[in-house]
Amino acid sequence: MIPLKRRKVVPSGAGNTGNTGSEESSPNKFPQVILFLLERKMGASRRAFLSQLGRKKGLQVEEMFSERVTHVICENISGDEVVAWLESGVGGRGRSSAHLLDVSWFTESMRAGRPVEVLDRHRLQCLLRQQQMREAEVVGFSAPSYACQRRTTLDNHNAILTDALSLLAENAELSGEDGRGVAFRRATAVLKGLPEPVTAVTQLVGLPCLGGHSLRVVKEVLESGASSEVEATKQSERFKALKVLTAIFGVGVKTAERWMREGIHDLQQLRDSGRTLDRSQRAGLQHYDDLNQPVTRPEADAVAAIVEEALAAVLPGATTTLIGGFRRGKLTGHDVDFLLTHPEEGREVGLMTKVVSWLETQGFLLYQKTTRNSYLEAEDGPARPSSNMDRFDRCLSIFKLPVEVKGEGLNPWRAVRVDLVVSPISQFAFALLGWTGSKLFERELRRWAGHEKAMSLSSHALYDKTQSRYLRASSEEEIFAYLGLEYIPPSERNA
Ligand code: UTP
Ligand code: MN
């Protein structure tokens, strides 16, 4: 910036060229326009001359810059210098909304005999100011490092960036590179939580979880609209085959890779191969299209109604709570998840078996596999979980959901993946927190508990290693409080 001399501007000829009864001036014909001519660079004598000219034409010309001034007339000076001068307050305080105009506006007005309309070409350019404003707009983002410290709604302002990084995460996971997968998931989650679209990679300086690789991808997408690595991955035969095969319910990465080594890359090849499939894979292949079509919220509600009917029939008083993505407000999901319990401890024992057999009798199940609870209660609370595996009674199922059909020949039902989990009321809050997701949010909660609080969190319990005891909780809010975290509602756990 050009240094400005802090010279005191003495109003040139104050008192004798003022607009006070001078015989030269005509009455103020344009009351909305009040001029101020900047002496700086224009020079005192030219200023005096122009002022007089203006007044003769009936314009009001002020000697001092003030609140009242609407048009500032300048000559041979840059807009930035004028702004700096005005801001320094040397010539008096005025309003920042006054037009900063080149003398050309003044001369044109003199010719026209009235103040002409202010056009862009009359305005002084404030390049420095514009630059500063741009810089002020391009503020860097900031965020705490754990996803469970952040509020991540479904309102994603950076979908093109997060889509790119999610795909790389998925590819890493499909390649057995779990560490890289988590790194991309964390980077994705940080971008999902930003309040605005990213416009420059420089805004991301200082954000957590964005490593060099992620930043390179972001930069490329911002600059060219796509990432070459993402595009190449999407095109890769290996990625495409892994996606198709693992999209079969019951097929994991290991199985898909084995099949690929044996030359199976798509569903037709799998069917033709005569490969023996287990019960879940057979169901997965049979209902492939339905299971890969997102479940809608109305469909989730229809499943909920069936589960409620089952509970009413087999154990009145038992309750069901929608968990997973739908509890976080998602409009679609890959499945529907429910947590079942009974307000009286112990009454939930055997509930899953009863629910499943009711559903089966009613013809609502196309497939189900129930795993038994192996979680042991110790005297002082739940036994410490030896791993993060959840050991509730759990049922992975495929529902035969009746649907309204429009048109003949269409199925009157569709297959929907449904997960049922039963928890005793004493562990309900932990189960609710653990099964609401998102997966990354859960992972981050456990990492926070372990690394920052010397605690161990599972879907059953919270163990305080410092005090060597379990911490009881009957609400999610209490668990957040134990963890020293601000409570984050489900709709803001979409990390
Ligand atoms: P989901 O895989 O159903 O994910 O797991 P989601 O968030 O509902 O998303 P979509 O829409 O179905 O794809 C739901 C929650 O259940 C937990 C996960 O950690 C997640 O938070 N979960 C899932 C477990 O704790 N254990 C499991 O074996 C499976
Ligand atoms: Mn789900």
Short mmCIF file of C-alpha atoms and ligand atoms in Angstrom, two decimals:
data_model
loop_
_atom_site.label_atom_id
_atom_site.label_comp_id
_atom_site.label_asym_id
_atom_site.label_seq_id
_atom_site.Cartn_x
_atom_site.Cartn_y
_atom_site.Cartn_z
CA MET A 1 0.00 0.00 0.00
CA ILE A 2 1.17 3.48 -0.79
CA PRO A 3 2.17 5.23 2.41
CA LEU A 4 0.10 8.26 3.04
CA LYS A 5 1.47 11.39 4.55
CA ARG A 6 -0.56 12.31 7.55
CA ARG A 7 -0.85 15.83 6.48
CA LYS A 8 -3.55 17.92 7.90
CA VAL A 9 -5.89 19.08 5.17
CA VAL A 10 -6.79 22.64 5.74
CA PRO A 11 -9.98 23.35 3.87
CA SER A 12 -8.69 25.52 1.08
CA GLY A 13 -10.20 28.90 1.31
CA ALA A 14 -12.60 27.91 4.01
CA GLY A 15 -14.86 30.79 4.78
CA ASN A 16 -14.39 32.73 1.56
CA THR A 17 -15.36 30.20 -1.08
CA GLY A 18 -17.97 28.55 1.08
CA ASN A 19 -21.49 28.30 -0.17
CA THR A 20 -22.65 31.11 1.98
CA GLY A 21 -24.42 33.78 0.09
CA SER A 22 -21.74 33.98 -2.57
CA GLU A 23 -22.96 35.92 -5.57
CA GLU A 24 -21.45 33.25 -7.92
CA SER A 25 -23.64 30.35 -6.80
CA SER A 26 -27.08 29.56 -8.03
CA PRO A 27 -29.52 27.99 -5.57
CA ASN A 28 -28.91 24.35 -4.80
CA LYS A 29 -30.88 22.70 -7.55
CA PHE A 30 -29.98 19.08 -6.74
CA PRO A 31 -30.49 18.49 -3.04
CA GLN A 32 -29.76 14.72 -3.28
CA VAL A 33 -26.25 15.34 -4.54
CA ILE A 34 -23.56 16.70 -2.27
CA LEU A 35 -20.06 16.83 -3.72
CA PHE A 36 -16.68 16.80 -2.16
CA LEU A 37 -13.62 17.41 -4.33
CA LEU A 38 -10.50 15.73 -3.08
CA GLU A 39 -7.58 18.13 -3.14
CA ARG A 40 -4.99 15.41 -2.91
CA LYS A 41 -3.28 14.98 -6.33
CA MET A 42 -5.84 17.35 -7.86
CA GLY A 43 -4.16 20.38 -6.41
CA ALA A 44 -5.63 23.29 -4.48
CA SER A 45 -6.10 25.71 -7.33
CA ARG A 46 -7.77 23.24 -9.69
CA ARG A 47 -9.98 22.16 -6.82
CA ALA A 48 -11.02 25.73 -6.15
CA PHE A 49 -11.72 26.29 -9.83
CA LEU A 50 -13.83 23.14 -10.20
CA SER A 51 -15.71 23.82 -6.98
CA GLN A 52 -16.69 27.23 -8.23
CA LEU A 53 -17.77 25.77 -11.54
CA GLY A 54 -19.92 23.23 -9.81
CA ARG A 55 -21.63 25.74 -7.63
CA LYS A 56 -22.37 27.91 -10.62
CA LYS A 57 -24.27 25.00 -12.14
CA GLY A 58 -26.31 24.70 -8.98
CA LEU A 59 -24.45 21.83 -7.36
CA GLN A 60 -23.70 21.75 -3.67
CA VAL A 61 -19.96 21.41 -3.09
CA GLU A 62 -18.70 20.85 0.44
CA GLU A 63 -15.33 22.04 1.66
CA MET A 64 -15.05 19.35 4.31
CA PHE A 65 -15.65 15.69 3.88
CA SER A 66 -18.60 14.67 6.04
CA GLU A 67 -21.54 12.33 6.55
CA ARG A 68 -23.53 14.40 4.09
CA VAL A 69 -21.24 13.90 1.10
CA THR A 70 -22.69 11.63 -1.58
CA HIS A 71 -20.10 12.00 -4.37
CA VAL A 72 -16.33 12.27 -3.89
CA ILE A 73 -14.60 13.68 -6.99
CA CYS A 74 -10.99 12.72 -7.51
CA GLU A 75 -8.30 13.26 -10.12
CA ASN A 76 -5.05 11.44 -10.83
CA ILE A 77 -5.42 9.22 -7.80
CA SER A 78 -6.13 5.53 -7.36
CA GLY A 79 -9.23 4.30 -5.62
CA ASP A 80 -7.14 2.51 -3.05
CA GLU A 81 -5.36 5.73 -2.12
CA VAL A 82 -8.67 7.49 -1.75
CA VAL A 83 -10.05 4.74 0.45
CA ALA A 84 -6.94 4.88 2.61
CA TRP A 85 -7.20 8.66 2.87
CA LEU A 86 -10.87 8.53 3.77
CA GLU A 87 -10.27 5.81 6.32
CA SER A 88 -7.48 7.75 7.92
CA GLY A 89 -10.07 10.36 8.83
CA VAL A 90 -7.71 13.19 8.00
CA GLY A 91 -10.24 15.12 5.98
CA GLY A 92 -13.10 14.42 8.33
CA ARG A 93 -15.34 11.41 8.82
CA GLY A 94 -17.76 10.57 6.09
CA ARG A 95 -19.99 7.78 5.03
CA SER A 96 -18.44 4.80 3.39
CA SER A 97 -21.28 4.58 0.89
CA ALA A 98 -20.33 7.81 -0.93
CA HIS A 99 -19.48 7.30 -4.63
CA LEU A 100 -15.76 7.55 -5.30
CA LEU A 101 -15.66 9.13 -8.74
CA ASP A 102 -13.20 10.18 -11.34
CA VAL A 103 -13.27 13.82 -12.37
CA SER A 104 -14.79 12.67 -15.69
CA TRP A 105 -18.14 12.30 -13.93
CA PHE A 106 -17.84 15.92 -12.82
CA THR A 107 -16.93 17.30 -16.23
CA GLU A 108 -19.71 15.32 -17.91
CA SER A 109 -22.15 16.67 -15.35
CA MET A 110 -20.97 20.20 -16.03
CA ARG A 111 -21.54 19.71 -19.72
CA ALA A 112 -24.97 18.21 -19.08
CA GLY A 113 -25.89 20.96 -16.65
CA ARG A 114 -26.98 18.35 -14.08
CA PRO A 115 -25.43 15.49 -12.12
CA VAL A 116 -25.25 12.62 -14.63
CA GLU A 117 -25.96 9.05 -13.68
CA VAL A 118 -23.01 7.30 -12.06
CA LEU A 119 -21.72 4.63 -14.43
CA ASP A 120 -19.07 2.02 -13.82
CA ARG A 121 -16.55 3.90 -15.94
CA HIS A 122 -16.85 6.85 -13.55
CA ARG A 123 -16.03 4.83 -10.47
CA LEU A 124 -12.52 4.62 -9.14
CA GLN A 125 -11.19 1.08 -9.10
CA CYS A 126 -10.10 -0.18 -5.72
CA LEU A 127 -7.99 -3.12 -6.75
CA LEU A 128 -6.30 -3.49 -3.44
CA ARG A 129 -9.60 -3.30 -1.63
CA GLN A 130 -11.18 -5.87 -3.92
CA GLN A 131 -8.22 -8.14 -3.35
CA GLN A 132 -8.53 -7.71 0.40
CA MET A 133 -12.23 -8.49 0.24
CA ARG A 134 -11.56 -11.57 -1.83
CA GLU A 135 -8.96 -12.69 0.67
CA ALA A 136 -11.34 -12.04 3.53
CA GLU A 137 -13.94 -14.18 1.77
CA VAL A 138 -11.51 -17.01 1.17
CA VAL A 139 -11.24 -17.76 4.83
CA GLY A 140 -9.61 -20.95 5.85
CA PHE A 141 -11.85 -23.54 7.50
CA SER A 142 -11.17 -25.07 10.85
CA ALA A 143 -12.48 -28.16 12.60
CA PRO A 144 -11.65 -30.33 15.61
CA SER A 145 -9.91 -33.58 14.71
CA TYR A 146 -12.35 -36.22 15.94
CA ALA A 147 -15.58 -36.62 13.95
CA CYS A 148 -17.44 -37.08 17.25
CA GLN A 149 -16.49 -33.49 18.17
CA ARG A 150 -18.10 -32.15 15.02
CA ARG A 151 -21.68 -31.70 13.91
CA THR A 152 -22.12 -33.29 10.52
CA THR A 153 -25.58 -32.92 9.02
CA LEU A 154 -26.78 -34.42 5.75
CA ASP A 155 -26.32 -30.99 4.21
CA ASN A 156 -23.13 -31.67 2.28
CA HIS A 157 -21.78 -28.60 0.49
CA ASN A 158 -18.88 -30.45 -1.05
CA ALA A 159 -20.42 -33.53 -2.62
CA ILE A 160 -18.12 -33.58 -5.65
CA LEU A 161 -15.11 -33.68 -3.35
CA THR A 162 -16.56 -36.19 -0.90
CA ASP A 163 -17.80 -38.44 -3.73
CA ALA A 164 -14.27 -38.56 -5.09
CA LEU A 165 -12.67 -39.34 -1.72
CA SER A 166 -15.40 -41.87 -0.78
CA LEU A 167 -14.69 -43.76 -3.95
CA LEU A 168 -11.00 -43.95 -3.07
CA ALA A 169 -11.96 -45.11 0.43
CA GLU A 170 -14.18 -47.79 -1.05
CA ASN A 171 -11.43 -48.91 -3.40
CA ALA A 172 -8.96 -49.16 -0.53
CA GLU A 173 -11.45 -51.20 1.49
CA LEU A 174 -12.09 -53.48 -1.48
CA SER A 175 -8.34 -53.96 -1.76
CA GLY A 176 -7.92 -54.94 1.87
CA GLU A 177 -6.11 -51.69 2.66
CA ASP A 178 -8.18 -50.79 5.68
CA GLY A 179 -5.80 -48.16 7.04
CA ARG A 180 -5.90 -46.21 3.82
CA GLY A 181 -9.65 -46.67 3.72
CA VAL A 182 -10.07 -45.10 7.15
CA ALA A 183 -7.76 -42.22 6.20
CA PHE A 184 -9.91 -41.42 3.15
CA ARG A 185 -13.10 -41.79 5.25
CA ARG A 186 -11.76 -39.33 7.82
CA ALA A 187 -10.79 -36.84 5.11
CA THR A 188 -14.25 -37.26 3.55
CA ALA A 189 -15.94 -36.64 6.90
CA VAL A 190 -14.01 -33.40 7.47
CA LEU A 191 -15.15 -32.06 4.09
CA LYS A 192 -18.75 -33.21 4.69
CA GLY A 193 -18.85 -31.04 7.78
CA LEU A 194 -17.70 -27.79 6.14
CA PRO A 195 -20.30 -25.00 6.21
CA GLU A 196 -19.64 -23.92 2.62
CA PRO A 197 -18.28 -25.19 -0.68
CA VAL A 198 -14.51 -25.24 -0.86
CA THR A 199 -13.24 -22.94 -3.61
CA ALA A 200 -9.50 -23.20 -3.15
CA VAL A 201 -7.32 -25.88 -1.65
CA THR A 202 -5.60 -23.16 0.42
CA GLN A 203 -8.77 -22.92 2.52
CA LEU A 204 -8.04 -26.41 3.81
CA VAL A 205 -4.68 -25.58 5.31
CA GLY A 206 -4.84 -26.41 8.99
CA LEU A 207 -7.80 -28.80 8.76
CA PRO A 208 -7.27 -32.17 10.44
CA CYS A 209 -7.25 -35.55 8.65
CA LEU A 210 -6.48 -34.15 5.20
CA GLY A 211 -3.28 -35.83 4.13
CA GLY A 212 -1.20 -35.12 1.05
CA HIS A 213 -3.02 -37.70 -1.04
CA SER A 214 -6.48 -36.37 -0.20
CA LEU A 215 -5.37 -32.78 -0.78
CA ARG A 216 -3.97 -33.67 -4.21
CA VAL A 217 -7.29 -35.22 -5.16
CA VAL A 218 -9.23 -32.19 -3.86
CA LYS A 219 -6.96 -29.80 -5.77
CA GLU A 220 -7.38 -31.70 -9.01
CA VAL A 221 -11.17 -31.85 -8.64
CA LEU A 222 -11.34 -28.12 -7.86
CA GLU A 223 -9.16 -27.24 -10.81
CA SER A 224 -10.43 -29.63 -13.47
CA GLY A 225 -13.74 -30.95 -12.18
CA ALA A 226 -12.52 -34.53 -11.75
CA SER A 227 -9.69 -36.59 -10.33
CA SER A 228 -7.69 -38.73 -12.73
CA GLU A 229 -7.14 -41.35 -10.03
CA VAL A 230 -10.87 -41.57 -9.28
CA GLU A 231 -11.74 -41.81 -12.96
CA ALA A 232 -9.12 -44.50 -13.54
CA THR A 233 -10.40 -46.45 -10.53
CA LYS A 234 -13.99 -46.28 -11.76
CA GLN A 235 -12.88 -47.65 -15.13
CA SER A 236 -10.72 -50.40 -13.68
CA GLU A 237 -12.03 -53.92 -14.36
CA ARG A 238 -10.93 -55.07 -10.94
CA PHE A 239 -12.86 -52.34 -9.11
CA LYS A 240 -15.96 -52.88 -11.22
CA ALA A 241 -15.93 -56.65 -10.63
CA LEU A 242 -15.29 -56.29 -6.88
CA LYS A 243 -18.19 -53.85 -6.61
CA VAL A 244 -20.63 -56.09 -8.46
CA LEU A 245 -19.67 -59.22 -6.54
CA THR A 246 -19.52 -57.69 -3.04
CA ALA A 247 -22.91 -56.12 -3.73
CA ILE A 248 -24.27 -59.67 -3.37
CA PHE A 249 -25.58 -60.04 0.20
CA GLY A 250 -23.33 -62.59 1.93
CA VAL A 251 -20.28 -61.93 -0.25
CA GLY A 252 -17.26 -60.20 1.26
CA VAL A 253 -14.00 -59.03 -0.28
CA LYS A 254 -12.22 -62.35 0.32
CA THR A 255 -14.86 -64.40 -1.49
CA ALA A 256 -15.10 -61.90 -4.35
CA GLU A 257 -11.33 -61.99 -4.83
CA ARG A 258 -11.28 -65.78 -4.87
CA TRP A 259 -14.00 -65.86 -7.50
CA MET A 260 -12.17 -63.26 -9.58
CA ARG A 261 -9.02 -65.38 -9.53
CA GLU A 262 -11.20 -68.18 -10.88
CA GLY A 263 -12.40 -65.97 -13.73
CA ILE A 264 -15.75 -64.90 -12.28
CA HIS A 265 -16.28 -61.16 -12.74
CA ASP A 266 -20.04 -60.72 -12.95
CA LEU A 267 -23.34 -62.25 -11.91
CA GLN A 268 -23.84 -64.20 -15.12
CA GLN A 269 -20.40 -65.79 -14.86
CA LEU A 270 -21.16 -66.65 -11.25
CA ARG A 271 -24.47 -68.27 -12.17
CA ASP A 272 -22.86 -70.15 -15.07
CA SER A 273 -19.96 -71.36 -12.93
CA GLY A 274 -22.20 -73.64 -10.87
CA ARG A 275 -20.25 -72.51 -7.80
CA THR A 276 -21.84 -73.72 -4.57
CA LEU A 277 -23.16 -70.74 -2.67
CA ASP A 278 -24.11 -70.63 0.98
CA ARG A 279 -27.65 -69.82 2.08
CA SER A 280 -27.04 -66.06 2.44
CA GLN A 281 -25.30 -65.82 -0.94
CA ARG A 282 -28.12 -67.73 -2.66
CA ALA A 283 -30.63 -65.29 -1.20
CA GLY A 284 -28.35 -62.38 -2.12
CA LEU A 285 -28.08 -63.49 -5.73
CA GLN A 286 -31.79 -64.24 -5.98
CA HIS A 287 -32.82 -60.78 -4.70
CA TYR A 288 -29.84 -58.89 -6.12
CA ASP A 289 -31.79 -56.11 -7.84
CA ASP A 290 -34.14 -55.44 -4.93
CA LEU A 291 -31.32 -55.43 -2.38
CA ASN A 292 -29.29 -52.99 -4.44
CA GLN A 293 -32.19 -50.62 -4.79
CA PRO A 294 -32.16 -48.10 -1.90
CA VAL A 295 -34.81 -48.56 0.78
CA THR A 296 -37.01 -45.46 1.09
CA ARG A 297 -38.26 -43.90 4.30
CA PRO A 298 -41.90 -44.97 3.68
CA GLU A 299 -40.63 -48.53 3.16
CA ALA A 300 -38.64 -48.31 6.41
CA ASP A 301 -41.82 -47.15 8.17
CA ALA A 302 -43.73 -50.06 6.68
CA VAL A 303 -41.11 -52.48 8.03
CA ALA A 304 -41.33 -50.72 11.42
CA ALA A 305 -45.08 -51.30 11.48
CA ILE A 306 -44.54 -55.02 10.88
CA VAL A 307 -41.92 -55.24 13.64
CA GLU A 308 -44.30 -53.45 16.03
CA GLU A 309 -47.04 -55.89 15.15
CA ALA A 310 -44.67 -58.76 15.90
CA LEU A 311 -43.77 -57.29 19.29
CA ALA A 312 -47.40 -56.69 20.20
CA ALA A 313 -48.09 -60.32 19.38
CA VAL A 314 -45.16 -61.97 21.16
CA LEU A 315 -44.26 -59.64 24.05
CA PRO A 316 -46.56 -56.70 24.75
CA GLY A 317 -44.60 -53.88 26.38
CA ALA A 318 -41.49 -54.55 24.30
CA THR A 319 -40.39 -51.59 22.19
CA THR A 320 -38.67 -51.08 18.88
CA THR A 321 -36.50 -48.11 17.92
CA LEU A 322 -35.39 -47.25 14.41
CA ILE A 323 -31.60 -47.01 14.41
CA GLY A 324 -28.88 -46.76 11.71
CA GLY A 325 -29.04 -44.22 8.93
CA PHE A 326 -32.78 -43.63 9.15
CA ARG A 327 -32.43 -42.48 12.77
CA ARG A 328 -29.86 -39.95 11.50
CA GLY A 329 -32.49 -38.56 9.12
CA LYS A 330 -31.32 -40.23 5.92
CA LEU A 331 -34.03 -40.49 3.29
CA THR A 332 -32.78 -43.82 1.95
CA GLY A 333 -30.66 -46.69 3.22
CA HIS A 334 -29.14 -49.99 2.19
CA ASP A 335 -31.12 -51.67 4.97
CA VAL A 336 -33.41 -50.88 7.91
CA ASP A 337 -32.05 -51.32 11.45
CA PHE A 338 -34.09 -51.80 14.64
CA LEU A 339 -33.18 -52.01 18.30
CA LEU A 340 -35.61 -54.02 20.41
CA THR A 341 -35.84 -53.98 24.19
CA HIS A 342 -38.23 -54.32 27.11
CA PRO A 343 -38.43 -51.77 29.96
CA GLU A 344 -38.11 -54.59 32.50
CA GLU A 345 -34.59 -56.05 32.63
CA GLY A 346 -34.55 -59.72 31.67
CA ARG A 347 -37.91 -59.71 29.88
CA GLU A 348 -36.02 -59.33 26.58
CA VAL A 349 -34.45 -62.77 26.95
CA GLY A 350 -35.75 -65.02 24.20
CA LEU A 351 -37.45 -62.12 22.46
CA MET A 352 -35.56 -62.50 19.18
CA THR A 353 -36.55 -66.14 18.75
CA LYS A 354 -40.20 -65.27 19.29
CA VAL A 355 -40.13 -62.29 16.94
CA VAL A 356 -38.40 -64.24 14.19
CA SER A 357 -40.77 -67.16 14.39
CA TRP A 358 -43.78 -64.81 14.32
CA LEU A 359 -42.36 -63.10 11.24
CA GLU A 360 -41.69 -66.45 9.63
CA THR A 361 -45.20 -67.73 10.29
CA GLN A 362 -46.66 -64.55 8.83
CA GLY A 363 -44.59 -65.03 5.69
CA PHE A 364 -42.55 -61.83 6.10
CA LEU A 365 -39.12 -63.43 5.88
CA LEU A 366 -37.24 -64.45 2.74
CA TYR A 367 -34.08 -65.12 4.71
CA GLN A 368 -32.89 -64.81 8.30
CA LYS A 369 -29.84 -65.68 10.33
CA THR A 370 -29.95 -65.14 14.05
CA THR A 371 -26.85 -64.99 16.22
CA ARG A 372 -27.09 -65.53 19.95
CA ASN A 373 -25.99 -63.12 22.62
CA SER A 374 -22.76 -64.24 24.23
CA TYR A 375 -22.25 -61.11 26.26
CA LEU A 376 -21.76 -61.86 29.94
CA GLU A 377 -22.96 -59.70 32.78
CA ALA A 378 -20.46 -59.44 35.64
CA GLU A 379 -21.37 -58.52 39.19
CA ASP A 380 -20.42 -54.85 38.88
CA GLY A 381 -21.69 -54.40 35.37
CA PRO A 382 -21.24 -55.87 31.95
CA ALA A 383 -18.14 -57.98 31.52
CA ARG A 384 -15.51 -56.13 29.66
CA PRO A 385 -15.86 -56.78 25.96
CA SER A 386 -12.82 -58.56 24.62
CA SER A 387 -13.30 -57.02 21.19
CA ASN A 388 -15.54 -54.57 19.44
CA MET A 389 -17.75 -57.37 18.16
CA ASP A 390 -21.27 -56.85 19.33
CA ARG A 391 -22.82 -59.74 21.13
CA PHE A 392 -26.47 -58.92 21.28
CA ASP A 393 -29.05 -61.28 19.88
CA ARG A 394 -28.97 -60.16 16.32
CA CYS A 395 -30.91 -61.11 13.26
CA LEU A 396 -29.73 -60.39 9.73
CA SER A 397 -32.75 -60.81 7.56
CA ILE A 398 -34.37 -60.18 4.21
CA PHE A 399 -37.98 -59.07 4.51
CA LYS A 400 -40.65 -59.77 1.94
CA LEU A 401 -42.24 -56.34 2.11
CA PRO A 402 -45.69 -55.97 0.55
CA VAL A 403 -45.74 -52.98 -1.80
CA GLU A 404 -48.43 -51.23 -3.77
CA VAL A 405 -48.13 -52.24 -7.38
CA LYS A 406 -48.99 -50.04 -10.28
CA GLY A 407 -49.36 -52.09 -13.42
CA GLU A 408 -49.79 -55.77 -14.12
CA GLY A 409 -47.09 -58.38 -13.88
CA LEU A 410 -45.19 -56.48 -11.18
CA ASN A 411 -44.20 -58.09 -7.92
CA PRO A 412 -46.61 -57.27 -5.10
CA TRP A 413 -43.61 -57.22 -2.76
CA ARG A 414 -39.96 -56.28 -2.66
CA ALA A 415 -36.99 -57.72 -0.78
CA VAL A 416 -35.57 -55.44 1.93
CA ARG A 417 -32.56 -56.05 4.16
CA VAL A 418 -33.56 -55.68 7.81
CA ASP A 419 -31.30 -55.89 10.87
CA LEU A 420 -32.84 -56.59 14.26
CA VAL A 421 -30.90 -56.22 17.50
CA VAL A 422 -32.15 -57.00 21.01
CA SER A 423 -30.64 -55.23 24.00
CA PRO A 424 -31.42 -55.48 27.71
CA ILE A 425 -32.69 -52.15 29.00
CA SER A 426 -29.54 -51.74 31.13
CA GLN A 427 -27.43 -51.53 27.96
CA PHE A 428 -30.01 -49.77 25.82
CA ALA A 429 -28.31 -46.35 25.75
CA PHE A 430 -25.00 -47.89 24.68
CA ALA A 431 -26.70 -50.01 22.04
CA LEU A 432 -28.63 -47.01 20.74
CA LEU A 433 -25.47 -44.92 20.51
CA GLY A 434 -23.48 -47.77 18.97
CA TRP A 435 -26.02 -48.67 16.29
CA THR A 436 -27.06 -45.20 15.19
CA GLY A 437 -23.81 -44.63 13.32
CA SER A 438 -22.46 -43.39 11.10
CA LYS A 439 -19.75 -46.03 11.02
CA LEU A 440 -17.05 -43.38 11.07
CA PHE A 441 -18.76 -41.49 13.89
CA GLU A 442 -18.76 -44.72 15.94
CA ARG A 443 -15.15 -45.42 15.14
CA GLU A 444 -14.21 -41.91 16.18
CA LEU A 445 -16.18 -42.14 19.42
CA ARG A 446 -14.24 -45.28 20.36
CA ARG A 447 -10.94 -43.70 19.33
CA TRP A 448 -11.77 -40.59 21.39
CA ALA A 449 -12.72 -42.71 24.41
CA GLY A 450 -9.51 -44.75 24.21
CA HIS A 451 -6.97 -42.08 23.28
CA GLU A 452 -8.33 -39.03 25.04
CA LYS A 453 -10.20 -40.42 28.05
CA ALA A 454 -8.59 -43.80 28.88
CA MET A 455 -12.03 -45.36 28.50
CA SER A 456 -13.31 -48.22 26.43
CA LEU A 457 -16.64 -47.77 24.65
CA SER A 458 -18.70 -50.51 23.03
CA SER A 459 -22.35 -50.99 22.14
CA HIS A 460 -22.76 -52.59 25.58
CA ALA A 461 -20.84 -50.46 28.01
CA LEU A 462 -18.38 -47.74 28.84
CA TYR A 463 -15.40 -48.82 30.92
CA ASP A 464 -13.25 -46.28 32.76
CA LYS A 465 -9.71 -47.68 32.87
CA THR A 466 -8.54 -45.05 35.36
CA GLN A 467 -11.23 -45.93 37.87
CA SER A 468 -11.35 -49.59 36.79
CA ARG A 469 -15.12 -49.56 36.64
CA TYR A 470 -18.08 -49.48 34.32
CA LEU A 471 -20.04 -46.27 33.95
CA ARG A 472 -23.78 -46.80 33.88
CA ALA A 473 -25.92 -44.66 31.60
CA SER A 474 -29.57 -44.58 30.70
CA SER A 475 -29.33 -42.02 27.89
CA GLU A 476 -26.99 -41.10 25.06
CA GLU A 477 -26.60 -37.65 26.64
CA GLU A 478 -25.05 -39.22 29.75
CA ILE A 479 -22.55 -41.17 27.66
CA PHE A 480 -21.44 -38.04 25.80
CA ALA A 481 -21.09 -36.33 29.20
CA TYR A 482 -18.90 -39.16 30.59
CA LEU A 483 -16.75 -38.84 27.48
CA GLY A 484 -16.40 -35.10 27.98
CA LEU A 485 -18.04 -34.43 24.63
CA GLU A 486 -20.76 -32.01 23.70
CA TYR A 487 -23.96 -33.94 22.95
CA ILE A 488 -24.36 -34.48 19.22
CA PRO A 489 -27.91 -35.45 18.15
CA PRO A 490 -28.36 -38.28 15.61
CA SER A 491 -29.05 -35.88 12.73
CA GLU A 492 -25.57 -34.41 13.25
CA ARG A 493 -23.74 -37.74 13.35
CA ASN A 494 -23.62 -38.08 9.58
CA ALA A 495 -19.83 -38.04 9.43
P1 UTP B 1 -25.39 -49.84 8.69
O1 UTP B 1 -24.33 -50.64 8.02
O2 UTP B 1 -26.78 -50.29 8.53
O3 UTP B 1 -25.21 -48.35 8.19
O4 UTP B 1 -24.99 -49.77 10.21
P2 UTP B 1 -26.23 -47.15 8.12
O5 UTP B 1 -25.56 -46.01 8.75
O6 UTP B 1 -27.57 -47.54 8.66
O7 UTP B 1 -26.30 -46.84 6.61
P3 UTP B 1 -27.15 -47.57 5.46
O8 UTP B 1 -28.06 -46.52 4.96
O9 UTP B 1 -27.88 -48.73 6.07
O10 UTP B 1 -26.15 -47.97 4.46
C1 UTP B 1 -25.69 -49.02 11.16
C2 UTP B 1 -24.91 -48.92 12.41
O11 UTP B 1 -24.80 -50.19 13.03
C3 UTP B 1 -23.48 -50.42 13.42
C4 UTP B 1 -22.61 -49.58 12.54
O12 UTP B 1 -21.49 -49.16 13.23
C5 UTP B 1 -23.50 -48.43 12.20
O13 UTP B 1 -23.26 -47.41 13.12
N1 UTP B 1 -23.13 -51.83 13.22
C6 UTP B 1 -23.42 -52.42 12.06
C7 UTP B 1 -22.50 -52.52 14.21
O14 UTP B 1 -22.25 -51.95 15.28
N2 UTP B 1 -22.15 -53.81 14.02
C8 UTP B 1 -22.41 -54.44 12.86
O15 UTP B 1 -22.07 -55.62 12.72
C9 UTP B 1 -23.08 -53.74 11.86
MN MN B 2 -28.58 -49.31 8.03
#
